[in-house]
Structure formats: C-alpha cells, structure tokens
XYZ file of C-alpha atoms in Angstrom:
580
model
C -30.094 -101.126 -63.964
C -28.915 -100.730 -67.254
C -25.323 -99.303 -67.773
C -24.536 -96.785 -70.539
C -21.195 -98.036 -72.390
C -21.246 -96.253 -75.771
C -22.024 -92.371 -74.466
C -19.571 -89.614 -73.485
C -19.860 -90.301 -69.100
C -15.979 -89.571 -68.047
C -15.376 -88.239 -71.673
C -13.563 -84.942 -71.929
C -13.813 -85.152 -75.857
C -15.241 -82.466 -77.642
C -18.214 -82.304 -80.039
C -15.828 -80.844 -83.072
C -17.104 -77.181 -82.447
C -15.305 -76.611 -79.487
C -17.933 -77.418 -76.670
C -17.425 -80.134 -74.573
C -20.083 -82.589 -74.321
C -22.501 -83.656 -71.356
C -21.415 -86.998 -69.749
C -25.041 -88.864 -69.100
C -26.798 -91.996 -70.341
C -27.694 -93.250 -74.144
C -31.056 -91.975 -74.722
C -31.858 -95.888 -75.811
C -30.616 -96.728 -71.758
C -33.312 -94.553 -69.552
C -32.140 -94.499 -65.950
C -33.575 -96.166 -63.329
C -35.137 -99.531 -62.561
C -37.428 -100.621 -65.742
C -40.456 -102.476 -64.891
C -41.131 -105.476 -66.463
C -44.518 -105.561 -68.715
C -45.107 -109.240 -67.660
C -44.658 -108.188 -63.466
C -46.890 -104.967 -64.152
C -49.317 -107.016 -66.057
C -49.273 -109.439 -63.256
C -49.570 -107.200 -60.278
C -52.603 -104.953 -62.414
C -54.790 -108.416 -62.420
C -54.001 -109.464 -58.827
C -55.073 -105.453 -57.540
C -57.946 -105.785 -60.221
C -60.612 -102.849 -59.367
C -59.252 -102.065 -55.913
C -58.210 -98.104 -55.580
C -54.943 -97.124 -56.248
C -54.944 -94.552 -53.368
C -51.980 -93.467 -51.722
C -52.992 -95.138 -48.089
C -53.561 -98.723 -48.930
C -49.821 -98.844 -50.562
C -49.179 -101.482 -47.143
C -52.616 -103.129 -48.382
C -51.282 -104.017 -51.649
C -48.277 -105.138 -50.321
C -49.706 -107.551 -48.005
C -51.819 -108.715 -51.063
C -48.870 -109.176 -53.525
C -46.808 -111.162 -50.596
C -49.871 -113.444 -49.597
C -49.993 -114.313 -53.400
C -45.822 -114.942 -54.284
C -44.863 -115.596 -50.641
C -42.347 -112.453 -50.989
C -41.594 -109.351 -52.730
C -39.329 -109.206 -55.566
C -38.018 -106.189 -56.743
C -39.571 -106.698 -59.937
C -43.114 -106.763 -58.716
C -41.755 -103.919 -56.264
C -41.587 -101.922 -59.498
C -44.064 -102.512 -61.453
C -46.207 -101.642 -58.025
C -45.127 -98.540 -58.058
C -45.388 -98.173 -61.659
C -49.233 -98.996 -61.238
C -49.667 -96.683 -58.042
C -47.520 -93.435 -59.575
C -45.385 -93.602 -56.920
C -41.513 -93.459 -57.063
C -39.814 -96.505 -56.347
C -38.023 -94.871 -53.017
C -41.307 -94.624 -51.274
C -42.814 -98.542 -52.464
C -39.558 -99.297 -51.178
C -38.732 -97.687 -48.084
C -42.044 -98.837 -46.512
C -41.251 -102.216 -47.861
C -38.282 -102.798 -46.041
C -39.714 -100.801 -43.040
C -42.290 -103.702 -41.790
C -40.873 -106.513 -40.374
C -43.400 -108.866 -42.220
C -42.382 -107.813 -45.573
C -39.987 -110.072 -47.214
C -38.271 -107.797 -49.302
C -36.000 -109.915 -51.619
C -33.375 -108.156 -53.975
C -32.395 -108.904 -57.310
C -29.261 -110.915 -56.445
C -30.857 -112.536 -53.502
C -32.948 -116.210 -53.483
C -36.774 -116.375 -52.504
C -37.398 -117.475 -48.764
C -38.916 -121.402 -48.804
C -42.302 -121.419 -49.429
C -43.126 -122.103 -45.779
C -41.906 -120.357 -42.784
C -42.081 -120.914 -39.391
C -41.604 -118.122 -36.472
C -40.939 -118.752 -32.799
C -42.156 -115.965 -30.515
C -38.606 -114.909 -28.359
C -40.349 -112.779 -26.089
C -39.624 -112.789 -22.216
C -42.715 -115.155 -21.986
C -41.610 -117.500 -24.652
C -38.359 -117.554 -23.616
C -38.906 -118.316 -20.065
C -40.917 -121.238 -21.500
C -38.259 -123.092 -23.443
C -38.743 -120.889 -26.954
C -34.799 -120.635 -27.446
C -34.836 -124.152 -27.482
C -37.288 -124.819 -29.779
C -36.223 -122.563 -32.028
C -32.722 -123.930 -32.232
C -34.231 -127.815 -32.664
C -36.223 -126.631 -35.337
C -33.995 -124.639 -37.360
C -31.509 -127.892 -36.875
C -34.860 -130.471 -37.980
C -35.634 -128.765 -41.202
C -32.035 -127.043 -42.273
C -32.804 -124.900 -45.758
C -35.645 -126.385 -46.746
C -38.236 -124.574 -44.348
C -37.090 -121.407 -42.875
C -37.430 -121.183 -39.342
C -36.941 -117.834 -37.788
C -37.423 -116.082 -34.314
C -40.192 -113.089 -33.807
C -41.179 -110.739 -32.150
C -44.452 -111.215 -29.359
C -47.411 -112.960 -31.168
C -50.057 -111.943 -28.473
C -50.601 -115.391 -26.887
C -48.219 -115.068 -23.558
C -50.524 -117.292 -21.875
C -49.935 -120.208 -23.721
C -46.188 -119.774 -24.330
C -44.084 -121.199 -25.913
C -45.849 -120.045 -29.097
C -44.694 -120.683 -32.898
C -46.422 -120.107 -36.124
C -46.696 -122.419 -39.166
C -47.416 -120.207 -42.181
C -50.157 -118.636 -40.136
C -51.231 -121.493 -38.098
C -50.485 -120.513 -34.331
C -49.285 -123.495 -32.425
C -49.542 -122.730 -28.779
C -47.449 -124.301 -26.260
C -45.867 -125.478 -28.917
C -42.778 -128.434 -29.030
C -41.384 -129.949 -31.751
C -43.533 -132.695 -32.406
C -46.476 -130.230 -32.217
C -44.850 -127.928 -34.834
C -43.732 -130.947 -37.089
C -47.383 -132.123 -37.091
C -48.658 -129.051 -38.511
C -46.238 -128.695 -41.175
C -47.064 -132.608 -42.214
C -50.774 -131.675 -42.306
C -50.229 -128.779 -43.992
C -52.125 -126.759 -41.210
C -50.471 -123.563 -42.394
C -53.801 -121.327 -41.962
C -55.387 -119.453 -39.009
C -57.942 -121.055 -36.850
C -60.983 -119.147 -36.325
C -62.094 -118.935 -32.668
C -65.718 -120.130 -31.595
C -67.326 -116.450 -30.982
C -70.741 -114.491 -30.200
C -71.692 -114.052 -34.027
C -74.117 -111.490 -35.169
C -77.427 -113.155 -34.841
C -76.084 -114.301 -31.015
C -75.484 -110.643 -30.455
C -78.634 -108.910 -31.560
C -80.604 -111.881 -29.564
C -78.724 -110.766 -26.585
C -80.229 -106.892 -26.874
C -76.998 -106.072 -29.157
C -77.362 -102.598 -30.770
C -79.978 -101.505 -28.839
C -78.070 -98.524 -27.462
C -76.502 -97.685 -30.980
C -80.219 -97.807 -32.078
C -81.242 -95.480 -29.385
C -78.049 -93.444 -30.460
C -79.299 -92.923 -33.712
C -82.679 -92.865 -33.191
C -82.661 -89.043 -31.059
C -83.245 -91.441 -27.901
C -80.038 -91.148 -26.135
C -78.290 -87.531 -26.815
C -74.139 -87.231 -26.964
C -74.096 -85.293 -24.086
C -75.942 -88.163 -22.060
C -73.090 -90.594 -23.356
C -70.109 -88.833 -22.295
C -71.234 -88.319 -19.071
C -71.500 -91.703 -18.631
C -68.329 -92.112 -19.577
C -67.175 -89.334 -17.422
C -68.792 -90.943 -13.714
C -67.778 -93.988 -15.026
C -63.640 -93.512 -14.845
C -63.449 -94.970 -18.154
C -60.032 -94.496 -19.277
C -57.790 -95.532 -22.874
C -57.032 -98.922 -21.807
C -54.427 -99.050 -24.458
C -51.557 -97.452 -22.095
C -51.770 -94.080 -22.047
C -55.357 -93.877 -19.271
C -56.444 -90.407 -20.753
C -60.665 -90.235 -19.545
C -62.505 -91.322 -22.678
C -64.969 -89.315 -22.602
C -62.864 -85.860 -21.938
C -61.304 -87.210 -25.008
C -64.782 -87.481 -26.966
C -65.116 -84.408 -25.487
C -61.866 -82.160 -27.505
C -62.446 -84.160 -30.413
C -66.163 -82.854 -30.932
C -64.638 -79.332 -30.170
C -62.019 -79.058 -33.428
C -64.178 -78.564 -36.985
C -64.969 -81.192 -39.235
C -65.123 -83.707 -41.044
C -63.674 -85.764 -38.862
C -62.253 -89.745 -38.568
C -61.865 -91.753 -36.038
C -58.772 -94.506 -35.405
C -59.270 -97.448 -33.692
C -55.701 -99.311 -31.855
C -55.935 -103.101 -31.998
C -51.729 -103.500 -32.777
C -51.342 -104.230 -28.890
C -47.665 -105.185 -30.249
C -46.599 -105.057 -26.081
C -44.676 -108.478 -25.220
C -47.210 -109.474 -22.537
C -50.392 -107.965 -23.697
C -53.102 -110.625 -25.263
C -56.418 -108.493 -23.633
C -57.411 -107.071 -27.088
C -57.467 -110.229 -28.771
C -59.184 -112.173 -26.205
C -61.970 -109.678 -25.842
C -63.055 -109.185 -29.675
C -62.313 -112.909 -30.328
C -64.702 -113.810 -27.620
C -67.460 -110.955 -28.519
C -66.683 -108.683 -31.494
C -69.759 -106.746 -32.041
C -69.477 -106.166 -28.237
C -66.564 -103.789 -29.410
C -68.207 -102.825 -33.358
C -71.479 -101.230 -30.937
C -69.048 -99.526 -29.290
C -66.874 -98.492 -32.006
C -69.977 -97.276 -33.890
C -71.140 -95.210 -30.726
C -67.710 -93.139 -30.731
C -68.090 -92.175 -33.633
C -71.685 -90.794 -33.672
C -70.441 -89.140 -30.735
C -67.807 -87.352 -32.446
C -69.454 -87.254 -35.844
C -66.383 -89.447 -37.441
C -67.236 -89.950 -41.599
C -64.852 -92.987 -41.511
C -63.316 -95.539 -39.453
C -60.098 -96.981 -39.880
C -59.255 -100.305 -37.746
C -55.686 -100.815 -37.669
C -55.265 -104.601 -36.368
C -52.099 -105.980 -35.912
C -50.832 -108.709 -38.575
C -50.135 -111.988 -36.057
C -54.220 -112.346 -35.645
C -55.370 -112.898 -39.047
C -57.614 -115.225 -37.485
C -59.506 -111.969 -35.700
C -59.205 -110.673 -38.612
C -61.240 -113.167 -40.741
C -63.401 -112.381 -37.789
C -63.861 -108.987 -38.163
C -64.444 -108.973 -42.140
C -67.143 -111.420 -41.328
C -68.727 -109.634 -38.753
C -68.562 -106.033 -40.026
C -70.345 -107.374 -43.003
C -72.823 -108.468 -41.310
C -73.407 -105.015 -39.318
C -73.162 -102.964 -42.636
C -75.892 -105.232 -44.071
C -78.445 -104.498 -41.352
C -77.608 -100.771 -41.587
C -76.230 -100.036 -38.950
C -73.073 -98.674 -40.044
C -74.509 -95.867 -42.316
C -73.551 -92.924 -40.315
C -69.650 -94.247 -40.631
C -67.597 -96.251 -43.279
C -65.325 -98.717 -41.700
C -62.323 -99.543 -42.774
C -60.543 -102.837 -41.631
C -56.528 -101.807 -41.997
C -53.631 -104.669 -41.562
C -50.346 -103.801 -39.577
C -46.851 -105.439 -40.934
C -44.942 -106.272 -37.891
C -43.964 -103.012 -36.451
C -44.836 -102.600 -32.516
C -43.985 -98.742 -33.018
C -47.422 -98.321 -34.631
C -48.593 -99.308 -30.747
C -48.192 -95.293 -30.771
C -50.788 -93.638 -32.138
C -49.235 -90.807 -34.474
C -47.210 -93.767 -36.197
C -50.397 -95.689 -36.287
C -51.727 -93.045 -38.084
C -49.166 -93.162 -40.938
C -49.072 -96.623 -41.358
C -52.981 -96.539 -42.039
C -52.062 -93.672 -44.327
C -49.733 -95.897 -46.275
C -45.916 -94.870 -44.908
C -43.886 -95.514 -42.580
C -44.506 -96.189 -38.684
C -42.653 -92.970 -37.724
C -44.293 -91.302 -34.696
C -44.997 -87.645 -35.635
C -43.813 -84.657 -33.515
C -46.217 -82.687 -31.373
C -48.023 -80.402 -31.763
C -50.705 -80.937 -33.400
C -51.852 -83.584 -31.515
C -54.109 -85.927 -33.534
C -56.883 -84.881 -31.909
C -56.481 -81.265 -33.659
C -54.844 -82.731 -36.604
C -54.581 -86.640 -36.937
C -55.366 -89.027 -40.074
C -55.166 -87.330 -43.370
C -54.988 -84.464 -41.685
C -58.161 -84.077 -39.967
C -59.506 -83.943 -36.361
C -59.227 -87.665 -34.968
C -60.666 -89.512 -32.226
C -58.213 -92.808 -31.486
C -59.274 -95.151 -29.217
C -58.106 -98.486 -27.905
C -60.416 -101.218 -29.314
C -60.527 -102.896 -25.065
C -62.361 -99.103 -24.104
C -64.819 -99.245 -27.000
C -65.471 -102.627 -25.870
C -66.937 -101.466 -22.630
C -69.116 -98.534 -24.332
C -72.185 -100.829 -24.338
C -71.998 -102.483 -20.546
C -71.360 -98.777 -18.889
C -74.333 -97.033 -20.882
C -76.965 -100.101 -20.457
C -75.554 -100.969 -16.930
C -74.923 -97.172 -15.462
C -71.418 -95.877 -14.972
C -71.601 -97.137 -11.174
C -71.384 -100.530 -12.675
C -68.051 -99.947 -14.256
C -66.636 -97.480 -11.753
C -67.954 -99.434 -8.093
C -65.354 -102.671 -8.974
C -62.363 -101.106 -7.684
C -59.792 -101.402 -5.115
C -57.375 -100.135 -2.445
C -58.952 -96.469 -3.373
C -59.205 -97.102 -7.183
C -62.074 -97.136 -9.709
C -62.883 -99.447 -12.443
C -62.028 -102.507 -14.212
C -59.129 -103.929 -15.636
C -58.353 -106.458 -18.235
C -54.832 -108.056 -16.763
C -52.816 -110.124 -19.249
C -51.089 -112.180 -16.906
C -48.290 -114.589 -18.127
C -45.257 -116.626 -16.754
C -44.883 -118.301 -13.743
C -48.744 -118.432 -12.419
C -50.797 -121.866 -12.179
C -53.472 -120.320 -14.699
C -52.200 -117.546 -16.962
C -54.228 -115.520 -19.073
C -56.810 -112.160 -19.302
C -57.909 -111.772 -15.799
C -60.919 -108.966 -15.488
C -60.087 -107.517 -12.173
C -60.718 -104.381 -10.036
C -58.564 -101.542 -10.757
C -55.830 -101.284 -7.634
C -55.670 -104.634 -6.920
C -52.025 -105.517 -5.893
C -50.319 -107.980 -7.568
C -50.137 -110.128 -4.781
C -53.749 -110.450 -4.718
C -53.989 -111.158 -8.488
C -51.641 -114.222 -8.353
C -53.290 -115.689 -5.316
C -57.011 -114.467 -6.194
C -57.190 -114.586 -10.010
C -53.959 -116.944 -10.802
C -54.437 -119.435 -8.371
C -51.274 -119.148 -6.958
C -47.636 -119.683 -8.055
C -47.054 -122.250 -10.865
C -45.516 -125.469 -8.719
C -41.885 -125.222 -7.892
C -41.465 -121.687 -8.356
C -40.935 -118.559 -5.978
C -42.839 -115.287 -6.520
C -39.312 -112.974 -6.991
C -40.167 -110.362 -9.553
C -42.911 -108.970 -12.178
C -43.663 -106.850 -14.883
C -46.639 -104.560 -14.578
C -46.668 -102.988 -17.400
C -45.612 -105.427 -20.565
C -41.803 -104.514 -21.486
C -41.583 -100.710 -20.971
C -43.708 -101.136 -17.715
C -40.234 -101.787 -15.597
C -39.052 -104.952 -12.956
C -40.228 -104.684 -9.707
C -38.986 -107.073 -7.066
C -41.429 -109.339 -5.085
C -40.803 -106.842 -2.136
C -43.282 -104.038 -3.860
C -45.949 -106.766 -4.766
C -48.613 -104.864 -2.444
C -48.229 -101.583 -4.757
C -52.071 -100.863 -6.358
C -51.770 -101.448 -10.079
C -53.782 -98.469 -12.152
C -52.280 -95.329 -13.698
C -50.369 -93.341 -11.734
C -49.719 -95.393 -8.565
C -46.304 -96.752 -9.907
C -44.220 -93.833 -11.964
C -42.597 -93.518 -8.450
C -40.647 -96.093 -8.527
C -39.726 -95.360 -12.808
C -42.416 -97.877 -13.754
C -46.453 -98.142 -15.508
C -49.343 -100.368 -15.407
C -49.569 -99.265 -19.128
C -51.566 -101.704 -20.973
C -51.698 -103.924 -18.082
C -49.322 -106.716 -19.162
C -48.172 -108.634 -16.025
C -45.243 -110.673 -16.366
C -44.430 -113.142 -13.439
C -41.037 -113.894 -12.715
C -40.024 -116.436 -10.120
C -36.505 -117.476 -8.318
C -35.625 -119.886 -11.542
C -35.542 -116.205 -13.472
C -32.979 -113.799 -13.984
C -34.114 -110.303 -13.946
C -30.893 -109.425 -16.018
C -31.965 -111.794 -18.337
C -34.980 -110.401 -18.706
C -34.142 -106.484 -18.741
C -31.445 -107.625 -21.916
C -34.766 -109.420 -23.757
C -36.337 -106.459 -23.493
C -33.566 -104.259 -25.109
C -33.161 -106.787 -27.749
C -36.738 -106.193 -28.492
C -36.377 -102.977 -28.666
C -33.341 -102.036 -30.662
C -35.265 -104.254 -33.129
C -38.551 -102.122 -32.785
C -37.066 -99.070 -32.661
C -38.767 -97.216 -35.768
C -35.095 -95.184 -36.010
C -36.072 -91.851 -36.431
C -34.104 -90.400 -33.710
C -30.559 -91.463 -32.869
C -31.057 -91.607 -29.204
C -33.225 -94.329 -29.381
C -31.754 -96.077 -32.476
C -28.256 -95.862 -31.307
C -29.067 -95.863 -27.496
C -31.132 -99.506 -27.943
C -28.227 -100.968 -29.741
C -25.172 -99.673 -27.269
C -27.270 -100.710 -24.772
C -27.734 -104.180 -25.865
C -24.284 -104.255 -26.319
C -23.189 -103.221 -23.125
C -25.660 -105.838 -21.518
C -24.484 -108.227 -23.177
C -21.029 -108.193 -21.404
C -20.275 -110.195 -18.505
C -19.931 -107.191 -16.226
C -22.127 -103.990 -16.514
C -20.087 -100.945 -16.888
C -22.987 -99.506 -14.557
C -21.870 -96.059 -14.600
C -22.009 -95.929 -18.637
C -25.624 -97.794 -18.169
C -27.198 -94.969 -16.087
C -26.134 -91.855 -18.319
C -26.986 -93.822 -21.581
C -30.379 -94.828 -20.269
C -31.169 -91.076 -18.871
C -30.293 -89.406 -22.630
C -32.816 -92.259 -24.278
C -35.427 -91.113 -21.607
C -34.725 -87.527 -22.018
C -33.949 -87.221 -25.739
C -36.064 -90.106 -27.444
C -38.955 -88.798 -29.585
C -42.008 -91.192 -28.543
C -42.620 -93.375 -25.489
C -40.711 -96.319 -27.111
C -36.908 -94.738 -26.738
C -38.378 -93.149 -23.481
C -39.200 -96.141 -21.762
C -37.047 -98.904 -23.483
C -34.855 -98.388 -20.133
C -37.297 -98.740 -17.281
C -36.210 -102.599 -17.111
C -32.378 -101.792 -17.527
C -32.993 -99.170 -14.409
C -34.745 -101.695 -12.343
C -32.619 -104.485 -12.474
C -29.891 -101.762 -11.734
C -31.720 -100.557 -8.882
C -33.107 -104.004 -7.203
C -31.770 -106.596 -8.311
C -28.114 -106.346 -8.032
C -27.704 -110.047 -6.610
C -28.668 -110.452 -10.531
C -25.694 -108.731 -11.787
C -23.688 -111.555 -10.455
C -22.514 -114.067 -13.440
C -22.204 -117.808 -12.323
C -20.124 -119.880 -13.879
C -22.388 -122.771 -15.521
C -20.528 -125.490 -14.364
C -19.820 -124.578 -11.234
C -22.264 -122.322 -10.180
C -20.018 -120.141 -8.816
C-alpha cells in the first residue's frame, strides 16, 4: 500500500486564507491495494471466456491455485479487479476455505508439493500421528507436510495425499514412493461408464419421465411407500420433500449434497464411483419432478478423482439429450465440512462464504439465488432408479427390528473388513460387525462406537443391540445421521476420541456465532487438561447445544457428553510408564 509522505495527514497548517486543510492522500498515491497490470493480464488469460459471475468467485479460485500452487495477494487483486468485486469479499472467502493457500505479501510460497495426512479418529487410531510426524521429520522444508481434516476413505486408514494422489493405508515408504514417481494426480476408479449403463436399461425411467409415460404424481408415491428418506443426515421423506418444493412458484433449482465432509462417512463416494449415472438418472428425475431449470452439484474437493468422473460422464448424458429439461452444473467445495449443511452449501455454490443462513425461509421456500430449492443428498438420488423400476416394496421390505429400508453403513476402525456395508435399516450394531464386518479385527475387544460419524455421539459396547435408523437413538443424546460407524475397541480411549472430535470441530466451526466458535475452542482446551473440570464441561456443552446456530455447534458435544456419561473409567489418566 502506498504511503502518502508529502500531503497535509496530521498537518494543522493552514492553506494561507485561513481554512485549514484536509489531511488525506497525494492524489498521485490512490488508496488501496493497486493491481499489478502484469498479475491482471495474467489472471484475464488463465479465466479466458469463462463468466465473470458473482457465484463461480470459489471456481476461479480453485483455477488460479491449481495453476501457481497458491494465491498471492497480487493475483488476489487483480481477481477482483477482473470480477468488480472489492478486494474484502475475494478475500474473505479466500481465507475462509481451508484449501486455499492464501499467501500475503510478506509471507514465502508453500513448496511446490504438499502432502496431507488425514488426523481423523479413523486415521488416528491407525497410526496417522505417527506418520505424520516421520514425514514432516523425512522431508524438513523442502516438501510441506501437513495434517487434514477427513479425506473420505476411513476404510482404508491411515490415509495421506501426495499433491492429489490418495495413498491409502499409507506408511512412509508408500508415501515416499509416490513423491519419487511423481504420482501427485488422482486415480480414476474402474466404473459403470455410459455405454455400460444404457446397456443395462439405464435411462429408461428418465425416458418414460419425459416421455408423458410415468406422471410426477406416480413418482412420489413411490417414493412415499417406499420410506425413502435424505440419506445425507437429516432422514426428512424424499418425496414429502418433492412434494413442498413443487408447491412454492417458480423457476426453481435444485442442489445436490456430495461434501459428505463427516469423519467416518465414505458412502457417497463409493456409490457414484462405482455407478455414477446410477445417481445422474436419478438426479435428472428430481428435477423433472420439481421442474428445477438448473442443477448445481456441490462435490467436495478431496475426490477430484469423482470428479474427473463426473465431468466425463455428464458429458456424455448432455450429448445424448438427456439433460435438456435441466442445466447441470458441476460445483467444487474448498475444504469446509460446514457446507455438509445445506443453507451454507448454498452460499458456497453462490460464491461466499460457508455461513449457514438463519431460518426462516427455509430453502425450500427460498434457497439458491433466492429461489425455491429442492436439495438432496446425492446417496437418495442414487436409489431413484432401483425403487421406481423395482416397486417401493423392494426398497422398503429390507428392514429390521421394526424398521424400513436400506442403509448404506460406512463402517471403519476396529472391524476385520471395513468399508460401505448396504444393510437393512434397524439392524443393531452388533449384528453389523458380526454379519457384515466379519467380526472384530484380531486382538481387539468390541468396547465402544460411533453411529453417527463425529456429531453422532459414543455409545459403550453395552447399547450395541440399539436399532440404528432415525430416531431410535436421540434418547440416549446421539444420531445415526449419515450413518458413519466408528468401531472402537479396548486398545481405544473414548476420551481420546471425544477430544479428536472437538479438535475437528473448533477447526470446522464456520464462526458465525460465538457459542460455537468460542465454545469448540474452551472446550478443547478444557479437554485437553489432565483432569476434566466436569462441572464446567456440562454447562459449556448445554449453551453450544442450546445457543449454536446450525447442527455443527449443536452437536459438536454429543461425544464430550458421552464419554462424560459412560465412560468415566476413561477419565482416568495413566501414567505412561507406569501405567498407573
């Protein structure tokens, strides 16, 4: 910023006619931060012909930091310059996403390689602290090696990325491989391509849709006997939801939630990777239903393999027409698991910040750019096709203990075989570690588990024969949620694991409202001590619930609450050498 040294700032002097004069800069110094014609000049050719709209501000970001590896202030600038936006709001959404790498004017460029170890519960039962320390001693300054956030592969923890190479039960030797080899980009996943998909009767029903052959009202009640519910946490009936969007007047959009940023939750990515026009039918359906113009896919940055996948594959669709009643629109996340919630989702695709929105309006009523909006979990559209071809019976006849449905279980830590297990709905957990998991891994003790990811709560092994679907466990302060089961066995600490959890959460805590910004962070701290002040615990996790905008600050407790109320043998420090 320039700096004015010749004016009249602090200057009581006069002008000679007896009025004092203005303190303010040179008129050859304008304020603010100039843009360079060489960055704006360089940042007009990389854009080249795409829009300059307002809601793909994150898009060009992710474009300028693919191309320089980072985001200097100067190309920061001249962004803005090029978009007509003030500098305040190219660089408050900047320094928002966690995937950004903002870096000031007085501050050195990251190395051109980094490398990120997932520290989720998961990960860090499997050894990631470990790795992460060995590799930030191997490579020192010259590669930066940094710990992240949940990458959405639990089941093969511990999991670190090269660049954006996902190593998978990854060591050392596995990581220094990559980074010899250069393997720094993602691997595409052997899928059910187009041609595959149309051979297997693919878009037959979206045909029919079209076509006059199958009527709205037929497809919502087949959604409706069916029990289909958002699969994405929240369980609201899909097609009651198809239902209140179609009543609010048009135009209307539609949202689709792939950022399943949960620590424990892999289902989405597993299901399109495997079959994504299995999920594009169904996306495509929803919105004739509703009469969407547009589609926005918000997918969450750690699978830009998927992603490749999509571009690919949505191509292909658009090509054989069969996207003409709806525009799609493929939209990358930054690192923020606050855009998990679907108001914030709905500004990030809009270009802002991931700041969940106060309700009413719900986005239903009045959702992206302001219009009605059906949002939908990309697992439920997934299942669109099977319940309408198959009849809703098929879907609703596979559950258990009383319940209805399927589920798609992410299942991670201490199991023999991990991973997405497609289950009844009400099965216990019990009866998905010995029927679906093959047991415990060997060694280990079933002592605890996460039903629902990291706001889903601890419950004890005691409470394993509890069915898992919505509503069965808010009794005891917990969630099936997006059906993220984490394992825990008599080698794990449940303390442990509620203070990974808050750590992850003061650091996704969008910090909109102070009970959840401040309340993660004193909790951390307090959990961090060697003895809980239990007491101080109970009334600061109550005010987050209470007071906390969104589900995030609301929930970010249910761990600290369990381990409080069941695993008190927990709160116990041993010494490490003794054991004691």
């Amino acid at each position: 910023m320039s700096t004015d040294t010749r004016g009249t700032r602090g200057s009581d002097q006069g002008n000679g006619k007896g009025i004092r004069q203005r303190s303010g800069p040179s008129p050859f110094f304008p304020k603010g931060r100039q843009v360079e014609p060489e960055a704006l000049e360089g940042i007009r050719a990389l854009l080249g012909d795409a829009s300059r709209r307002r809601d793909l501000l994150i898009e060009h970001l992710h474009l300028i930091q693919d191309h320089f590896g980072h985001l200097s202030a100067r190309h920061l600038a001249a962004l803005a310059e090029d978009m007509k936006l003030s500098m305040a709001e190219v660089y408050e959404v900047a320094t928002f996403y966690a995937h950004f790498d903002v870096v000031r004017e007085d501050e050195t460029p990251p190395p051109a390689l980094t490398i990120r170890v997932c520290d989720s519960l998961t990960c860090e039962m499997m050894g990631a602290r470990e790795l992460l320390a060995e590799l930030q001693k191997k490579h020192g300054d010259k590669i930066r090696v940094v710990p992240a956030p949940c990458m959405g592969r639990c089941d093969t923890a511990p999991v670190a990325e090269v660049g954006h190479n996902h190593i998978t039960q990854a060591d050392t030797d596995k990581v220094q491989a990559a980074v010899d080899g250069g393997h720094t980009h993602p691997v595409i996943p052997p899928y059910k391509d187009f041609d595959a998909y149309r051979a297997d009767g693919g878009y037959a029903l979206l045909k029919a849709c079209l076509d006059g052959e199958r009527s709205v009202e037929d497809i919502i009640e087949a959604l409706d006997k069916s029990a289909l519910r958002g699969l994405g946490g929240a369980g609201f009936p899909t097609g009651q939801k198809w239902k209140i969007v179609r009543g609010y007047t048009g135009p209307r959009l539609m949202a689709v939630n792939a950022d399943e940023g949960e620590p424990g939750t892999f289902k989405d990515r597993k299901h399109l990777e495997a079959d994504p026009h299995r999920f594009i039918e169904g996306m495509l359906i929803g919105a004739w239903a509703v009469e969407a113009e547009e589609i926005y896919i918000y997918l969450r940055d750690e699978y830009p393999g998927l992603r490749q996948v999509l571009l690919d594959e949505i191509a292909k669709a658009d090509e054989a027409g069969l996207s003409g009643h709806a525009t799609i629109h493929l939209r990358r996340g930054a690192g923020a698991y606050i855009c998990g919630e679907e108001s914030a989702m709905i500004e990030s695709i809009e270009g802002k910040r991931g700041l969940p929105r106060h309700r009413p309006p719900y986005v239903a009523e009045v959702g992206l750019f302001d219009r009605p909006t059906l949002v939908q979990n990309a697992e439920t559209l997934y299942w669109i096709r099977d319940i309408c071809e198959h009849g809703p019976e098929w879907f609703s006849g596979n559950g258990r203990n009383g319940h209805a449905g399927l589920r798609s279980f992410s299942v991670s830590g201490r199991v023999q075989e991990p991973g997405v297990k497609l289950a009844p709905a009400g099965i216990t957990v019990r009866e998905l570690i010995d029927e679906y998991c093959s047991g415990m891994a060997d060694g280990h003790a079933f002592k605890a588990y996460l039903p629902g990811g990291a706001s889903g709560g601890i419950l004890p092994a005691s409470l394993a024969d509890i069915p898992l679907d919505f509503g069965t466990l808010e009794k005891h302060d917990c969630f099936i949620g997006s059906a993220a089961v984490i394992i825990l066995s008599d080698q794990d600490s449940a303390r442990d694991a509620a203070l990974n959890l808050m750590r992850f959460f003061r650091s996704e805590s969008c910090g909109q409202c102070t009970p959840c910004r401040a309340g993660t962070e004193k909790a951390v701290a307090l959990m961090e001590r060697k003895d809980w002040d239990e007491g101080l615990l109970r009334d600061l996790s109550q005010a987050m619930t209470d007071a906390s905008i969104c589900g995030l600050g609301q929930a970010a407790s249910n761990p600290l609450k369990m381990v409080l109320a069941h695993f008190q043998a927990d709160l116990i420090c041993k010494d490490s050498e003794t054991g004691e």
